[in-house]
Each structure stands twice: as structure tokens, then as C-alpha cells.
mmCIF file of C-alpha atoms in Angstrom:
data_model
loop_
_atom_site.group_PDB
_atom_site.id
_atom_site.type_symbol
_atom_site.label_atom_id
_atom_site.label_comp_id
_atom_site.label_asym_id
_atom_site.label_seq_id
_atom_site.Cartn_x
_atom_site.Cartn_y
_atom_site.Cartn_z
ATOM 1 C CA MET D 1 -12.283 -14.304 12.027
ATOM 2 C CA ASP D 2 -16.045 -14.682 11.878
ATOM 3 C CA ALA D 3 -17.463 -16.193 8.715
ATOM 4 C CA ASP D 4 -20.248 -13.594 8.435
ATOM 5 C CA ASP D 5 -19.513 -11.536 5.313
ATOM 6 C CA GLY D 6 -21.535 -8.551 6.526
ATOM 7 C CA ARG D 7 -21.867 -7.266 2.972
ATOM 8 C CA ARG D 8 -22.868 -3.628 2.613
ATOM 9 C CA VAL D 9 -23.289 -1.707 -0.595
ATOM 10 C CA THR D 10 -20.434 0.663 -1.432
ATOM 11 C CA ILE D 11 -20.592 4.082 -3.045
ATOM 12 C CA THR D 12 -18.834 2.509 -6.030
ATOM 13 C CA ALA D 13 -21.769 0.131 -6.494
ATOM 14 C CA ILE D 14 -24.257 2.978 -6.030
ATOM 15 C CA ALA D 15 -22.412 5.049 -8.640
ATOM 16 C CA ARG D 16 -22.380 2.155 -11.097
ATOM 17 C CA GLU D 17 -26.107 1.513 -10.688
ATOM 18 C CA ALA D 18 -26.958 5.214 -10.944
ATOM 19 C CA GLY D 19 -24.783 5.656 -14.015
ATOM 20 C CA VAL D 20 -22.735 8.424 -12.406
ATOM 21 C CA SER D 21 -19.196 8.836 -11.087
ATOM 22 C CA VAL D 22 -18.090 8.006 -7.543
ATOM 23 C CA PRO D 23 -17.316 11.705 -6.832
ATOM 24 C CA THR D 24 -20.921 12.533 -7.798
ATOM 25 C CA VAL D 25 -22.259 10.097 -5.213
ATOM 26 C CA SER D 26 -19.817 11.585 -2.701
ATOM 27 C CA ARG D 27 -21.149 15.078 -3.437
ATOM 28 C CA VAL D 28 -24.711 13.862 -2.825
ATOM 29 C CA LEU D 29 -23.646 12.268 0.457
ATOM 30 C CA ASN D 30 -21.915 15.477 1.487
ATOM 31 C CA GLY D 31 -24.953 17.602 0.655
ATOM 32 C CA ARG D 32 -23.116 19.547 -2.024
ATOM 33 C CA SER D 33 -25.203 21.815 -4.260
ATOM 34 C CA ASP D 34 -23.292 21.128 -7.501
ATOM 35 C CA VAL D 35 -25.388 18.091 -8.463
ATOM 36 C CA ALA D 36 -28.292 18.179 -10.909
ATOM 37 C CA PRO D 37 -31.672 17.704 -9.114
ATOM 38 C CA ASP D 38 -32.678 14.599 -11.114
ATOM 39 C CA THR D 39 -29.251 13.033 -10.513
ATOM 40 C CA ARG D 40 -29.460 13.799 -6.799
ATOM 41 C CA GLU D 41 -32.944 12.248 -6.617
ATOM 42 C CA ARG D 42 -31.798 9.092 -8.441
ATOM 43 C CA VAL D 43 -28.768 8.668 -6.190
ATOM 44 C CA GLU D 44 -30.750 9.375 -3.016
ATOM 45 C CA GLU D 45 -33.361 6.792 -4.031
ATOM 46 C CA LEU D 46 -30.660 4.149 -4.542
ATOM 47 C CA LEU D 47 -29.057 5.030 -1.209
ATOM 48 C CA ARG D 48 -32.412 4.546 0.525
ATOM 49 C CA HIS D 49 -33.170 1.362 -1.412
ATOM 50 C CA HIS D 50 -29.870 -0.253 -0.469
ATOM 51 C CA GLY D 51 -29.939 1.023 3.098
ATOM 52 C CA TYR D 52 -26.627 2.831 2.705
ATOM 53 C CA ARG D 53 -25.503 4.054 6.119
ATOM 54 C CA ARG D 54 -23.989 7.532 5.999
ATOM 55 C CA ARG D 55 -21.092 8.314 8.265
ATOM 56 C CA THR D 56 -21.960 10.836 10.906
ATOM 57 C CA ASN D 57 -20.286 14.245 10.896
ATOM 58 C CA ARG D 58 -19.112 13.724 7.342
ATOM 59 C CA GLY D 59 -16.381 16.185 6.531
ATOM 60 C CA VAL D 60 -15.251 16.164 10.188
ATOM 61 C CA ARG D 61 -12.786 13.496 11.293
ATOM 62 C CA ARG D 62 -14.264 11.125 13.823
ATOM 63 C CA ALA D 63 -11.045 9.983 15.452
ATOM 64 C CA GLY D 64 -7.970 11.838 14.242
ATOM 65 C CA LEU D 65 -6.184 8.485 13.968
ATOM 66 C CA VAL D 66 -5.119 6.194 11.139
ATOM 67 C CA ASP D 67 -4.122 2.570 11.756
ATOM 68 C CA LEU D 68 -1.026 1.285 9.943
ATOM 69 C CA VAL D 69 -0.761 -2.510 10.152
ATOM 70 C CA PHE D 70 2.331 -4.555 9.218
ATOM 71 C CA ASN D 71 3.023 -8.254 9.430
ATOM 72 C CA ASP D 72 6.410 -7.425 10.962
ATOM 73 C CA LEU D 73 8.282 -4.274 11.920
ATOM 74 C CA ASP D 74 11.865 -5.562 11.826
ATOM 75 C CA SER D 75 12.745 -3.968 8.509
ATOM 76 C CA PRO D 76 14.053 -0.561 7.394
ATOM 77 C CA TRP D 77 11.511 -0.899 4.578
ATOM 78 C CA ALA D 78 8.706 -0.588 7.141
ATOM 79 C CA VAL D 79 10.295 2.546 8.587
ATOM 80 C CA GLU D 80 10.154 4.250 5.177
ATOM 81 C CA ILE D 81 6.433 3.470 4.818
ATOM 82 C CA ILE D 82 5.803 4.810 8.328
ATOM 83 C CA ARG D 83 7.651 8.024 7.450
ATOM 84 C CA GLY D 84 5.371 8.589 4.471
ATOM 85 C CA VAL D 85 2.169 7.934 6.403
ATOM 86 C CA GLU D 86 3.242 10.168 9.267
ATOM 87 C CA ASP D 87 4.226 12.971 6.866
ATOM 88 C CA VAL D 88 0.642 13.173 5.629
ATOM 89 C CA GLY D 89 -0.898 12.523 9.027
ATOM 90 C CA ARG D 90 1.106 15.276 10.667
ATOM 91 C CA GLY D 91 0.006 17.772 8.035
ATOM 92 C CA ALA D 92 -3.632 16.734 8.463
ATOM 93 C CA GLY D 93 -3.524 16.689 12.265
ATOM 94 C CA VAL D 94 -3.991 12.909 12.304
ATOM 95 C CA GLY D 95 -2.017 10.486 14.471
ATOM 96 C CA THR D 96 -0.693 7.112 13.336
ATOM 97 C CA VAL D 97 -1.246 3.898 15.296
ATOM 98 C CA VAL D 98 1.349 1.321 14.170
ATOM 99 C CA SER D 99 0.690 -2.381 14.786
ATOM 100 C CA ALA D 100 2.370 -5.675 13.859
ATOM 101 C CA ILE D 101 0.326 -8.866 13.691
ATOM 102 C CA HIS D 102 3.231 -11.230 12.868
ATOM 103 C CA ARG D 103 1.073 -13.277 10.462
ATOM 104 C CA GLN D 104 -0.668 -14.843 13.465
ATOM 105 C CA PRO D 105 -4.480 -15.239 13.495
ATOM 106 C CA THR D 106 -4.574 -14.649 17.259
ATOM 107 C CA ALA D 107 -2.688 -11.367 16.885
ATOM 108 C CA ALA D 108 -5.013 -10.291 14.061
ATOM 109 C CA ARG D 109 -8.067 -11.066 16.197
ATOM 110 C CA GLN D 110 -6.604 -9.124 19.120
ATOM 111 C CA TRP D 111 -5.888 -6.166 16.848
ATOM 112 C CA LEU D 112 -9.466 -6.172 15.572
ATOM 113 C CA GLN D 113 -10.814 -6.425 19.115
ATOM 114 C CA ASN D 114 -8.737 -3.402 20.109
ATOM 115 C CA LEU D 115 -9.978 -1.526 17.048
ATOM 116 C CA ARG D 116 -13.599 -2.126 18.030
ATOM 117 C CA ALA D 117 -12.912 -0.452 21.366
ATOM 118 C CA ARG D 118 -11.849 2.835 19.802
ATOM 119 C CA ALA D 119 -12.395 4.934 16.684
ATOM 120 C CA THR D 120 -10.186 5.134 13.621
ATOM 121 C CA ASP D 121 -10.412 7.093 10.385
ATOM 122 C CA GLY D 122 -9.116 4.169 8.348
ATOM 123 C CA VAL D 123 -6.699 1.264 8.138
ATOM 124 C CA ILE D 124 -3.630 0.856 5.923
ATOM 125 C CA PHE D 125 -2.443 -2.743 5.600
ATOM 126 C CA VAL D 126 1.074 -3.394 4.303
ATOM 127 C CA THR D 127 2.061 -6.555 2.370
ATOM 128 C CA SER D 128 -1.026 -8.280 3.692
ATOM 129 C CA HIS D 129 -3.945 -10.254 2.370
ATOM 130 C CA VAL D 130 -7.168 -8.706 3.622
ATOM 131 C CA SER D 131 -9.460 -11.706 3.938
ATOM 132 C CA ALA D 132 -13.142 -11.433 3.070
ATOM 133 C CA PRO D 133 -14.245 -11.935 6.719
ATOM 134 C CA LEU D 134 -11.839 -9.242 7.981
ATOM 135 C CA HIS D 135 -12.885 -6.845 5.242
ATOM 136 C CA ALA D 136 -16.552 -7.506 6.066
ATOM 137 C CA GLN D 137 -16.007 -6.715 9.737
ATOM 138 C CA LEU D 138 -14.203 -3.488 8.900
ATOM 139 C CA ARG D 139 -17.071 -2.534 6.582
ATOM 140 C CA ARG D 140 -19.522 -3.108 9.431
ATOM 141 C CA LEU D 141 -17.406 -0.768 11.545
ATOM 142 C CA ASP D 142 -17.540 1.725 8.653
ATOM 143 C CA VAL D 143 -13.729 1.734 8.435
ATOM 144 C CA PRO D 144 -12.139 2.371 5.001
ATOM 145 C CA VAL D 145 -9.196 0.200 3.997
ATOM 146 C CA VAL D 146 -6.152 0.724 1.754
ATOM 147 C CA VAL D 147 -3.500 -1.916 1.061
ATOM 148 C CA VAL D 148 0.166 -1.233 0.242
ATOM 149 C CA ASP D 149 1.834 -4.016 -1.779
ATOM 150 C CA PRO D 150 -1.003 -6.554 -1.334
ATOM 151 C CA ALA D 151 -0.067 -10.179 -0.785
ATOM 152 C CA GLY D 152 -2.953 -11.377 -2.929
ATOM 153 C CA VAL D 153 -5.668 -9.905 -5.102
ATOM 154 C CA PRO D 154 -7.797 -7.695 -2.823
ATOM 155 C CA ALA D 155 -11.515 -7.032 -3.063
ATOM 156 C CA THR D 156 -12.446 -4.774 -5.961
ATOM 157 C CA ASP D 157 -13.474 -1.958 -3.609
ATOM 158 C CA VAL D 158 -10.165 -1.958 -1.697
ATOM 159 C CA PRO D 159 -7.682 0.570 -3.158
ATOM 160 C CA THR D 160 -4.094 -0.646 -3.449
ATOM 161 C CA ILE D 161 -0.790 1.205 -3.659
ATOM 162 C CA GLY D 162 2.250 -0.457 -5.196
ATOM 163 C CA ALA D 163 5.260 0.102 -7.424
ATOM 164 C CA THR D 164 6.235 -1.006 -10.909
ATOM 165 C CA ASN D 165 7.959 -4.144 -9.635
ATOM 166 C CA TRP D 166 8.063 -5.937 -12.985
ATOM 167 C CA ALA D 167 9.655 -2.939 -14.686
ATOM 168 C CA GLY D 168 12.135 -2.652 -11.815
ATOM 169 C CA GLY D 169 13.148 -6.302 -12.118
ATOM 170 C CA LEU D 170 13.548 -5.857 -15.853
ATOM 171 C CA ALA D 171 15.660 -2.697 -15.448
ATOM 172 C CA ALA D 172 18.019 -4.380 -12.964
ATOM 173 C CA THR D 173 18.506 -7.374 -15.243
ATOM 174 C CA GLU D 174 18.992 -5.262 -18.371
ATOM 175 C CA HIS D 175 21.594 -3.175 -16.547
ATOM 176 C CA LEU D 176 23.657 -6.252 -15.731
ATOM 177 C CA LEU D 177 23.238 -7.609 -19.257
ATOM 178 C CA SER D 178 24.418 -4.281 -20.678
ATOM 179 C CA LEU D 179 27.620 -4.621 -18.649
ATOM 180 C CA GLY D 180 28.279 -7.984 -20.308
ATOM 181 C CA HIS D 181 27.015 -10.386 -17.640
ATOM 182 C CA ARG D 182 25.386 -13.570 -18.894
ATOM 183 C CA ARG D 183 25.316 -15.690 -15.749
ATOM 184 C CA ILE D 184 23.133 -13.568 -13.491
ATOM 185 C CA GLY D 185 22.013 -15.075 -10.206
ATOM 186 C CA PHE D 186 18.704 -14.113 -8.620
ATOM 187 C CA VAL D 187 17.597 -14.209 -4.983
ATOM 188 C CA ALA D 188 13.795 -14.015 -4.869
ATOM 189 C CA GLY D 189 11.445 -12.585 -2.291
ATOM 190 C CA PRO D 190 8.514 -14.437 -0.657
ATOM 191 C CA THR D 191 6.553 -16.191 -3.385
ATOM 192 C CA HIS D 192 3.164 -15.385 -1.814
ATOM 193 C CA LEU D 193 3.681 -11.661 -2.457
ATOM 194 C CA LEU D 194 2.628 -10.213 -5.807
ATOM 195 C CA CYS D 195 5.565 -7.762 -5.745
ATOM 196 C CA SER D 196 8.055 -10.643 -5.385
ATOM 197 C CA ARG D 197 6.598 -12.562 -8.277
ATOM 198 C CA ALA D 198 6.590 -9.426 -10.441
ATOM 199 C CA ARG D 199 10.303 -8.791 -9.764
ATOM 200 C CA MET D 200 11.113 -12.384 -10.674
ATOM 201 C CA ASP D 201 9.055 -12.129 -13.850
ATOM 202 C CA GLY D 202 10.946 -8.946 -14.781
ATOM 203 C CA TYR D 203 14.258 -10.774 -14.263
ATOM 204 C CA ARG D 204 13.145 -13.684 -16.444
ATOM 205 C CA ALA D 205 11.785 -11.348 -19.125
ATOM 206 C CA GLY D 206 15.085 -9.465 -19.287
ATOM 207 C CA LEU D 207 17.051 -12.664 -19.829
ATOM 208 C CA GLU D 208 14.640 -14.025 -22.418
ATOM 209 C CA ALA D 209 14.598 -10.750 -24.393
ATOM 210 C CA ALA D 210 18.407 -10.851 -24.555
ATOM 211 C CA GLY D 211 18.396 -14.474 -25.714
ATOM 212 C CA VAL D 212 19.967 -15.680 -22.456
ATOM 213 C CA PRO D 213 18.469 -18.981 -21.243
ATOM 214 C CA VAL D 214 16.769 -18.865 -17.854
ATOM 215 C CA ASP D 215 18.705 -21.268 -15.633
ATOM 216 C CA ASP D 216 16.752 -22.372 -12.558
ATOM 217 C CA ARG D 217 20.040 -23.234 -10.837
ATOM 218 C CA LEU D 218 20.803 -19.510 -10.757
ATOM 219 C CA MET D 219 17.592 -18.724 -8.856
ATOM 220 C CA ARG D 220 17.407 -19.012 -5.072
ATOM 221 C CA PRO D 221 14.537 -18.432 -2.626
ATOM 222 C CA GLY D 222 14.547 -15.624 -0.089
ATOM 223 C CA ASP D 223 12.312 -13.686 2.287
ATOM 224 C CA PHE D 224 13.572 -10.085 1.811
ATOM 225 C CA TYR D 225 15.784 -10.343 4.931
ATOM 226 C CA HIS D 226 19.582 -10.301 5.296
ATOM 227 C CA SER D 227 19.990 -13.962 6.300
ATOM 228 C CA SER D 228 18.206 -15.313 3.222
ATOM 229 C CA GLY D 229 20.354 -13.117 0.990
ATOM 230 C CA PHE D 230 23.440 -14.524 2.691
ATOM 231 C CA ALA D 231 22.184 -18.111 2.234
ATOM 232 C CA GLY D 232 21.206 -17.475 -1.379
ATOM 233 C CA GLY D 233 24.549 -15.858 -2.127
ATOM 234 C CA GLN D 234 26.435 -18.795 -0.617
ATOM 235 C CA ALA D 235 24.415 -21.290 -2.639
ATOM 236 C CA LEU D 236 25.033 -19.397 -5.863
ATOM 237 C CA LEU D 237 28.768 -19.102 -5.209
ATOM 238 C CA ASP D 238 28.891 -22.847 -4.502
ATOM 239 C CA LEU D 239 27.860 -23.648 -8.072
ATOM 240 C CA ASP D 240 30.467 -25.244 -10.335
ATOM 241 C CA GLU D 241 30.024 -22.213 -12.582
ATOM 242 C CA PRO D 242 28.978 -19.402 -10.235
ATOM 243 C CA PRO D 243 27.304 -16.235 -11.512
ATOM 244 C CA THR D 244 29.310 -13.131 -12.285
ATOM 245 C CA ALA D 245 26.439 -10.976 -11.004
ATOM 246 C CA ILE D 246 23.603 -11.407 -8.507
ATOM 247 C CA PHE D 247 20.320 -9.520 -8.483
ATOM 248 C CA ALA D 248 18.718 -9.657 -5.039
ATOM 249 C CA SER D 249 15.074 -8.577 -4.946
ATOM 250 C CA SER D 250 15.558 -6.471 -1.799
ATOM 251 C CA ASP D 251 18.393 -4.321 -0.496
ATOM 252 C CA GLN D 252 18.579 -6.282 2.740
ATOM 253 C CA MET D 253 19.130 -9.498 0.798
ATOM 254 C CA ALA D 254 21.726 -7.706 -1.332
ATOM 255 C CA PHE D 255 23.641 -6.853 1.854
ATOM 256 C CA GLY D 256 23.479 -10.548 2.767
ATOM 257 C CA VAL D 257 24.931 -11.360 -0.658
ATOM 258 C CA TYR D 258 27.731 -8.852 0.045
ATOM 259 C CA GLU D 259 28.617 -10.824 3.167
ATOM 260 C CA ALA D 260 28.605 -14.165 1.315
ATOM 261 C CA ILE D 261 30.964 -12.720 -1.298
ATOM 262 C CA ARG D 262 33.324 -11.258 1.304
ATOM 263 C CA ARG D 263 33.550 -14.547 3.211
ATOM 264 C CA ARG D 264 34.850 -16.177 0.025
ATOM 265 C CA GLY D 265 37.639 -13.624 -0.129
ATOM 266 C CA LEU D 266 36.017 -12.061 -3.181
ATOM 267 C CA ARG D 267 35.216 -8.420 -3.843
ATOM 268 C CA VAL D 268 32.188 -6.464 -5.050
ATOM 269 C CA PRO D 269 32.121 -5.607 -7.946
ATOM 270 C CA ASP D 270 35.587 -6.782 -9.059
ATOM 271 C CA ASP D 271 34.634 -10.450 -8.790
ATOM 272 C CA VAL D 272 30.834 -10.375 -8.492
ATOM 273 C CA SER D 273 28.453 -7.509 -9.249
ATOM 274 C CA VAL D 274 25.415 -7.038 -7.018
ATOM 275 C CA VAL D 275 22.130 -5.193 -7.584
ATOM 276 C CA GLY D 276 19.398 -4.742 -4.983
ATOM 277 C CA PHE D 277 15.826 -3.468 -4.893
ATOM 278 C CA ASP D 278 14.287 -0.723 -2.668
ATOM 279 C CA ASP D 279 17.009 1.937 -2.361
ATOM 280 C CA LEU D 280 16.913 2.036 1.422
ATOM 281 C CA PRO D 281 18.950 4.864 3.000
ATOM 282 C CA GLU D 282 21.672 2.321 3.863
ATOM 283 C CA ALA D 283 22.238 1.526 0.172
ATOM 284 C CA ARG D 284 24.223 4.680 -0.530
ATOM 285 C CA TRP D 285 26.416 4.159 2.543
ATOM 286 C CA ALA D 286 27.210 0.492 1.915
ATOM 287 C CA SER D 287 30.720 -0.494 0.924
ATOM 288 C CA PRO D 288 30.652 -0.267 -2.022
ATOM 289 C CA PRO D 289 27.505 1.859 -2.478
ATOM 290 C CA LEU D 290 24.772 -0.421 -3.780
ATOM 291 C CA THR D 291 23.329 -0.273 -7.286
ATOM 292 C CA THR D 292 19.617 -0.801 -6.738
ATOM 293 C CA VAL D 293 16.098 -0.216 -7.994
ATOM 294 C CA ARG D 294 14.564 2.719 -6.166
ATOM 295 C CA GLN D 295 11.106 1.964 -4.882
ATOM 296 C CA PRO D 296 9.321 5.151 -3.764
ATOM 297 C CA LEU D 297 8.518 3.786 -0.313
ATOM 298 C CA VAL D 298 7.940 7.111 1.426
ATOM 299 C CA GLU D 299 5.671 8.314 -1.369
ATOM 300 C CA MET D 300 3.782 4.995 -1.267
ATOM 301 C CA GLY D 301 3.106 5.650 2.412
ATOM 302 C CA ARG D 302 2.059 9.230 1.695
ATOM 303 C CA LEU D 303 -0.329 8.188 -1.061
ATOM 304 C CA ALA D 304 -1.828 5.444 1.103
ATOM 305 C CA ALA D 305 -2.459 7.966 3.886
ATOM 306 C CA ARG D 306 -3.974 10.537 1.543
ATOM 307 C CA THR D 307 -6.216 7.861 0.023
ATOM 308 C CA VAL D 308 -7.519 6.491 3.309
ATOM 309 C CA LEU D 309 -8.218 10.002 4.619
ATOM 310 C CA ARG D 310 -10.172 10.824 1.462
ATOM 311 C CA LEU D 311 -12.203 7.648 1.885
ATOM 312 C CA SER D 312 -12.868 8.514 5.522
ATOM 313 C CA GLN D 313 -14.537 11.715 4.318
ATOM 314 C CA GLY D 314 -16.708 9.840 1.841
ATOM 315 C CA GLU D 315 -14.713 10.969 -1.173
ATOM 316 C CA GLY D 316 -13.894 8.719 -4.083
ATOM 317 C CA VAL D 317 -10.450 7.771 -5.382
ATOM 318 C CA ASP D 318 -9.116 8.489 -8.853
ATOM 319 C CA SER D 319 -8.017 4.885 -9.395
ATOM 320 C CA PRO D 320 -8.403 1.776 -7.212
ATOM 321 C CA ARG D 321 -5.025 0.423 -8.351
ATOM 322 C CA VAL D 322 -1.993 2.727 -8.313
ATOM 323 C CA GLU D 323 1.593 1.757 -9.188
ATOM 324 C CA LEU D 324 4.306 4.346 -8.617
ATOM 325 C CA ALA D 325 7.348 4.272 -10.889
ATOM 326 C CA THR D 326 10.583 2.552 -9.903
ATOM 327 C CA GLU D 327 13.991 3.800 -11.029
ATOM 328 C CA LEU D 328 17.363 2.121 -11.451
ATOM 329 C CA VAL D 329 20.047 3.866 -9.364
ATOM 330 C CA VAL D 330 23.540 2.928 -10.567
ATOM 331 C CA ARG D 331 26.279 3.098 -7.946
ATOM 332 C CA ASP D 332 29.517 1.204 -7.427
ATOM 333 C CA SER D 333 28.411 -2.402 -6.857
ATOM 334 C CA SER D 334 27.960 -3.244 -10.550
ATOM 335 C CA ALA D 335 30.678 -3.421 -13.191
ATOM 336 C CA THR D 336 31.807 -5.509 -16.156
ATOM 337 C CA PRO D 337 32.391 -9.192 -15.319
ATOM 338 C CA PRO D 338 35.964 -10.264 -14.512
ATOM 339 C CA ASP D 339 36.547 -11.930 -17.863
ATOM 340 C CA ARG D 340 35.494 -8.695 -19.621
ATOM 341 C CA ALA D 341 37.536 -6.237 -17.580
ATOM 342 C CA GLY D 342 38.833 -3.541 -19.828
ATOM 343 C CA ALA D 343 36.564 -4.609 -22.675
ATOM 344 C CA ALA D 344 34.024 -2.272 -24.228
ATOM 345 C CA THR D 345 30.705 -2.252 -22.437
ATOM 346 C CA VAL D 346 27.880 -3.928 -24.324
ATOM 347 C CA SER D 347 25.254 -1.319 -25.044
ATOM 348 C CA GLY D 348 21.877 -1.805 -23.347
ATOM 349 C CA ARG D 349 18.665 -2.252 -25.276
#
């Protein structure tokens, strides 16, 4: 991407300098009458001073399209996000253009080149890091941006949508502890993603709060996909003292752990309990049905779409950082450990 930062003042900066709210600046930009004359004059003066470029036909969509950009599309997780975005788009008469850039700079440059050749009402990036040069170029194109589950810390004027990943990791770990497990394996997600690190931190916090030492030998790397869950499960079962439960930080990895357990001639949950994260549709139909942390993926997509469409109309957002609640869903893949079968369940905290 070009190094030119192409900085342009945002309505957030205008609002801060004027001492008013972002919605007030939006009302001035939209020509609304419900703004005090002196406030309108102050905001208009700042807009002129900073050379703020109004979007044309504000209040009327310019393209009727929203771009939804993934690194990869080979995951049921992506399908759930797409469902949410399309739910909102369909209701608003807006189409969805889905792209995958495969973490390749050449693919990202090609995507941006294609975007320049057509109009869009906004871009939703998923599990991506929006670099400063890319963000600057999108600002020059007057394209609003929203990020779902950002890889890194985005610019302050880029709204993000996520879930309570730390709380979800904690809930999964506390559930297994409440059943009596003390050797709880963990298969992590990609370490460059904030959501992965939060889930791991929740797991560690749960153990520490219960007075259970964190054993690095019980933690294995993963990438959210089935094969890494299988590899992590095998490695954990190879330990001299294998875990009695495994928390995989995605459902797909949990299904990989299932396979590793089955290939040892063991059973879930009789020999090893398993907990996942996401609550994909497949989780309830797995054998046995998977205990998991429900991440509101469809609603995350819906909220991202609603946010980017509001921005495309020059409206402000209620909060630049939104985390939707996760929820532990207990099914049949978690039970008391083998050496506690028939014993009273330890009450959770």
C-alpha cells in the first residue's frame, strides 16, 4: 500500500473541537433544523476551516452495496457473519460484496484497486488489521470502515465489533473446574488475534482463581481450524499425565480434539471432556453435542452492517468499541472426570 497517510479530519475530531456530540455535527451536516444557531455556526466554521468534504446526496445511498472482507472464507464462522450482514442489508435494500484477501498484500492491493473502480457504502473487515496506509486510502475515497474482531488495535476513529472473549474463556474454564477437573488442556487460537489472546487469558484467570497452577505443558497452539485441534489434542493426550478435559478456543478445533480422542479408543465425555467456543450450528449436532461458549456471530454481523450504514449516512455511532455478550451452552461433551465418576459435583464459584 502507498505510504501517503492522506489524513482528513473526521466528524469525531470536529465534534471534540466544537465541544459538541458527534450526532450534533451529523445533524449540521445533514441540514437538520434541530441545532441551535450559534452551535451550527461554530460547527460550520470548523468544517470550513478543516476543509471537511461532505458526502454528496447525504441521506441517499450512493451505491447500495457494502463490502465484507475476510482473510479466508473456509470456515463456518465466516458464514455466520455473512448471514448477519446480509440480514441487515436485505432489509435496507443493500447488497453485500464478499471478498477474501488470504492475508496476501497482492490480493489486498487488487481488492483496493477493484474498489476504486466502483462505489461502496462502506467496508466491514473481519479479523483483520486495517493498516494506516489502507485506512488513509479508504478515507480519501470517503469510505467508512468497521472491523469485526480486529487483529490489532485499530485507529481510534474505526468502530469495532467483538464479543466478551475473556469472559467466555473464563466461563468455559470455570465450568470444567466445577465438574471437578484440575488438569484442563487448552488449544489456543492464532496469537496475533486479540480475541484469541483474550480467551487464553480467561482460561488462565479461571485456573488461577481456583488455585490451580497454570501448566504450560497443557497449552497447545492452534489456528481455529480442525487440523490444529486434532494436532493439539494428540499432543495433549501424549503427555505422561494427560488432561481429563480440553478447552479448545473454537468449535472447529474442538471437533479436531474429538477426532484425536476417538483415535485413541477413548470416549467424550466418559474419558475426556471437551468444551469449544463459537456455538456453530454443527455444535448441537455433533456426537456428542458440544458444550461450547456461544459467540453471537450473526448479531455481530448485523451490528457491523447497521454501523457501517449509519456511518455512510454521516451519522455517528453510540460507542466506537462494542462487545456483545458470550454465553456458556452446556451440552453432553462435558462431565465429571473419570476418577470422580459418581462423586458429587464440585459447586462452581
